[in-house]
PDB file of C-alpha atoms in Angstrom:
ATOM      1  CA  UNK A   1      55.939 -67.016  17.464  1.00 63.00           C
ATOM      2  CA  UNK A   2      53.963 -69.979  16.146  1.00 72.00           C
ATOM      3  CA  UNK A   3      50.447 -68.054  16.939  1.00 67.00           C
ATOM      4  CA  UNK A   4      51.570 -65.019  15.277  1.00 66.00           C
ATOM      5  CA  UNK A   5      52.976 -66.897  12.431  1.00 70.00           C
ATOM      6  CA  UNK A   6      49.631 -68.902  11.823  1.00 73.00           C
ATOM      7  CA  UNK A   7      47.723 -66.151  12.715  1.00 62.00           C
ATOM      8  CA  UNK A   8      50.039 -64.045   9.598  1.00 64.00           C
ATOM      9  CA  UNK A   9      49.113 -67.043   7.203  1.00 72.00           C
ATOM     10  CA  UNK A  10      45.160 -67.065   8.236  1.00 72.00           C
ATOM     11  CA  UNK A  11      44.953 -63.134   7.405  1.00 72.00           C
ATOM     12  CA  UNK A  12      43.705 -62.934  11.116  1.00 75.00           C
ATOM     13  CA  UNK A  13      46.625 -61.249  12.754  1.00 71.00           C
ATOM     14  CA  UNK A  14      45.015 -57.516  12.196  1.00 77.00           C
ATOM     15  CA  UNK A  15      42.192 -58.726  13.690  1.00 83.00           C
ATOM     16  CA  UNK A  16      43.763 -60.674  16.725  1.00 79.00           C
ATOM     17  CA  UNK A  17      45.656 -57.382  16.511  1.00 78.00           C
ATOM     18  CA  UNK A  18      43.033 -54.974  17.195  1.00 80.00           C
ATOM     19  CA  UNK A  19      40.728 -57.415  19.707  1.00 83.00           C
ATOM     20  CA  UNK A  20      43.799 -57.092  21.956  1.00 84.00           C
ATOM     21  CA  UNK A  21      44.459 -53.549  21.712  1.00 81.00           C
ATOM     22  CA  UNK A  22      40.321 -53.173  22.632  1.00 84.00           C
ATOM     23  CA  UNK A  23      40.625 -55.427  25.668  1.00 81.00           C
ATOM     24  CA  UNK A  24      43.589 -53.402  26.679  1.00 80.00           C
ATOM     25  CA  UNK A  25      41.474 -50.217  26.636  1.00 82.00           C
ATOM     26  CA  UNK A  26      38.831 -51.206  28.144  1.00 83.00           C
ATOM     27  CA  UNK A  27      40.615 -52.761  30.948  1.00 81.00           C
ATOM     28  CA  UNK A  28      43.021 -49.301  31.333  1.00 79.00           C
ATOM     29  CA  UNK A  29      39.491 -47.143  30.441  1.00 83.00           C
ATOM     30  CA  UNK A  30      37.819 -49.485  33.536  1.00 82.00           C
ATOM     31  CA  UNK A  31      40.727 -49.139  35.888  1.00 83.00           C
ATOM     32  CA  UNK A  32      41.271 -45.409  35.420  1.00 84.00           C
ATOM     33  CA  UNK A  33      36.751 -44.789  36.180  1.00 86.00           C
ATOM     34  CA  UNK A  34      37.762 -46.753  39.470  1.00 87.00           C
ATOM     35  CA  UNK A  35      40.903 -44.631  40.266  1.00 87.00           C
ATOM     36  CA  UNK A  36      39.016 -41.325  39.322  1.00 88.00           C
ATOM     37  CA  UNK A  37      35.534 -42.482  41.191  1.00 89.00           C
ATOM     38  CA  UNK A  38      38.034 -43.302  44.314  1.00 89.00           C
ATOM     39  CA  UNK A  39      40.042 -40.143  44.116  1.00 89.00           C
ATOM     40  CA  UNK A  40      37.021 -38.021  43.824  1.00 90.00           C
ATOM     41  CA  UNK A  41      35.255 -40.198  46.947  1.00 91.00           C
ATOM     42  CA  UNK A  42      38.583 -38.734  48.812  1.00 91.00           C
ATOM     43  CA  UNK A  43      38.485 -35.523  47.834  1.00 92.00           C
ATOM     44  CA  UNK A  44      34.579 -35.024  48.483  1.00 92.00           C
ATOM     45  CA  UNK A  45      35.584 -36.419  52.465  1.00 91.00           C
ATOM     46  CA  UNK A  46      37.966 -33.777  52.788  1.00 93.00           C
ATOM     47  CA  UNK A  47      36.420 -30.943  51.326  1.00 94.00           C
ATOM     48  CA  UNK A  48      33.185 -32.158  53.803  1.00 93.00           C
ATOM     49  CA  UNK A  49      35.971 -32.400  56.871  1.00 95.00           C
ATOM     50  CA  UNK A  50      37.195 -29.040  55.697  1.00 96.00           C
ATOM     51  CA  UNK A  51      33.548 -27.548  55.295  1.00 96.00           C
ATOM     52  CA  UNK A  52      32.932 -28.895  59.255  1.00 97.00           C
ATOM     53  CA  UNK A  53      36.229 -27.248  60.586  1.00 97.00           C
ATOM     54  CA  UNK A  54      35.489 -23.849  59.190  1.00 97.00           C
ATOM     55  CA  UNK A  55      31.957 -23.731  60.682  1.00 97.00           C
ATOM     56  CA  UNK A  56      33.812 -25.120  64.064  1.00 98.00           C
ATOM     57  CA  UNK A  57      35.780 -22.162  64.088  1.00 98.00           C
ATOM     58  CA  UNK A  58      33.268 -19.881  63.024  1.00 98.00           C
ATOM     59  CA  UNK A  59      30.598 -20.924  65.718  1.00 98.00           C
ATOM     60  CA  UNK A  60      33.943 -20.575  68.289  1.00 98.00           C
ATOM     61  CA  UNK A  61      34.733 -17.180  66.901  1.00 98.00           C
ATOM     62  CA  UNK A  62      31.126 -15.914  67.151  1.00 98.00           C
ATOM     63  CA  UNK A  63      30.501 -17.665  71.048  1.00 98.00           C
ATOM     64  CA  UNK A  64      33.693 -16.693  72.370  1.00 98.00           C
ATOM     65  CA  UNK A  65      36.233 -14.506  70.674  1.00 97.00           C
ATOM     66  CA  UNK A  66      38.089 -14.685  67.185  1.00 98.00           C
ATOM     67  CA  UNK A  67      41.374 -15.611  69.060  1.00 98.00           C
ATOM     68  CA  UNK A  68      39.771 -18.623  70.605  1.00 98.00           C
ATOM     69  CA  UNK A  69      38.480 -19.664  67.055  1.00 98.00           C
ATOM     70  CA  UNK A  70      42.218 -19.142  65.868  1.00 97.00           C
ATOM     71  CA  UNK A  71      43.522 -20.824  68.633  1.00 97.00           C
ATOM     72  CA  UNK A  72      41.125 -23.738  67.684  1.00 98.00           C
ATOM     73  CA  UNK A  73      41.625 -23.865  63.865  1.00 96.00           C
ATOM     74  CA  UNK A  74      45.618 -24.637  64.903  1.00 94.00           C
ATOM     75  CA  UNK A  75      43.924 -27.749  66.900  1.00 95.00           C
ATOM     76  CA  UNK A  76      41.230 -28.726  64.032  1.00 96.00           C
ATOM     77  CA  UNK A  77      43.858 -29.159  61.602  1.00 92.00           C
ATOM     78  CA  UNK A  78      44.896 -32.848  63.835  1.00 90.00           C
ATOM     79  CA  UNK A  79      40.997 -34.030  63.791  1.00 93.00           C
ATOM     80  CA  UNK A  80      40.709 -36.074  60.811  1.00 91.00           C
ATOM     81  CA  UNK A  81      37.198 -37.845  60.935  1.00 93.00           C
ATOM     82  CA  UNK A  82      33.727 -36.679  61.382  1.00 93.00           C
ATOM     83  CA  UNK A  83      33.074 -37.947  64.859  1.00 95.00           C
ATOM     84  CA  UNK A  84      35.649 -35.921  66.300  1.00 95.00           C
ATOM     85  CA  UNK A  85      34.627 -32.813  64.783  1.00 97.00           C
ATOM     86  CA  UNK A  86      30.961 -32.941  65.720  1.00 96.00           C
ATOM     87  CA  UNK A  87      32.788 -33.603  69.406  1.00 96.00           C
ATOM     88  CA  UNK A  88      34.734 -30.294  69.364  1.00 97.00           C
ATOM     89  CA  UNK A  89      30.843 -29.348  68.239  1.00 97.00           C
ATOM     90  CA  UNK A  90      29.700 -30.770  71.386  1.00 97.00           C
ATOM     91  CA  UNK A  91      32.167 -29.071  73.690  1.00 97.00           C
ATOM     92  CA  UNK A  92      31.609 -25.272  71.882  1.00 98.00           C
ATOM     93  CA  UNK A  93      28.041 -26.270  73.064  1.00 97.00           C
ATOM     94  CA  UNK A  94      29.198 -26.970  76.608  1.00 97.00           C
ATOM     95  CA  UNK A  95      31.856 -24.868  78.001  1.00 97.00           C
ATOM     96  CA  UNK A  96      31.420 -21.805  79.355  1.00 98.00           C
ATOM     97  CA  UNK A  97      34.528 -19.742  78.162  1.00 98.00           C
ATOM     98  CA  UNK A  98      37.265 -19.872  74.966  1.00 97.00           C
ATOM     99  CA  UNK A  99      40.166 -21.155  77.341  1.00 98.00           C
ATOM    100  CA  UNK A 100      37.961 -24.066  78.736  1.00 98.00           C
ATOM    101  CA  UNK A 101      37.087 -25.089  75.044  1.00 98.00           C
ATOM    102  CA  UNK A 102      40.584 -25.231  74.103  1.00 97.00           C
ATOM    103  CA  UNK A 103      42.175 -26.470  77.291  1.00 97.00           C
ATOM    104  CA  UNK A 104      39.397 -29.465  76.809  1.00 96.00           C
ATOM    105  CA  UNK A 105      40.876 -29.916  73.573  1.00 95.00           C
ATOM    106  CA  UNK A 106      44.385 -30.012  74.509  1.00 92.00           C
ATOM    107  CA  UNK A 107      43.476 -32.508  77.445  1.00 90.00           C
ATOM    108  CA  UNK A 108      41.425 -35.117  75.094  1.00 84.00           C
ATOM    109  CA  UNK A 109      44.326 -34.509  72.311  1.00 72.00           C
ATOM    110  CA  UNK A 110      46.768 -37.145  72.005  1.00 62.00           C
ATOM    111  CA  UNK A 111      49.796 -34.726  71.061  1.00 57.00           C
ATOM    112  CA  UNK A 112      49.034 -32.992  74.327  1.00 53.00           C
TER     113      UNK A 112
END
């Protein structure tokens, strides 16, 4: 109370006043450009992981059948980085037929 109080008697307390309440604001302002740049960094990765999936299942659909590009959207959903996408990628490339594609899948999952 002794700051304020001196501060009151000086003529300085609007002034110590309003320096706070601008450090406060630029500290929240600073904080919240980190929290939106980070958000948006997260939301750009999954719209990209999203973006990969669909063209998964469309390049399934148009090799083998639309129910094997179904049947391989259900096991997209659980592949949650890049590398495993451009895998399933690999394997559309490689098998012969829609139930060797997805029983590949199902093998190399880890829920089986």
């Amino acid at each position: 109370m002794a700051v304020v109080d001196r501060l009151h008697e000086s003529g300085e307390l609007e002034e110590y006043f309003v320096a706070r309440g601008r450090a406060y604001q630029q500290k929240y302002r600073a904080e919240g450009i980190e929290q939106g740049i980070e958000q948006g960094i997260e939301q750009g990765i999954e719209q990209g992981l999203a973006a990969e999936r669909d063209l998964l299942r469309r390049q399934a659909a148009r090799k083998f059948d639309p129910r094997t590009a179904e049947r391989l959207a259900a096991l997209l959903a659980d592949i949650a980085d890049s590398e495993g996408l451009a895998a399933v990628g690999d394997l559309i490339i490689d098998c012969a037929a829609g139930e060797e594609l997805i029983a590949r899948l199902r093998d190399s999952s880890p829920h089986g």
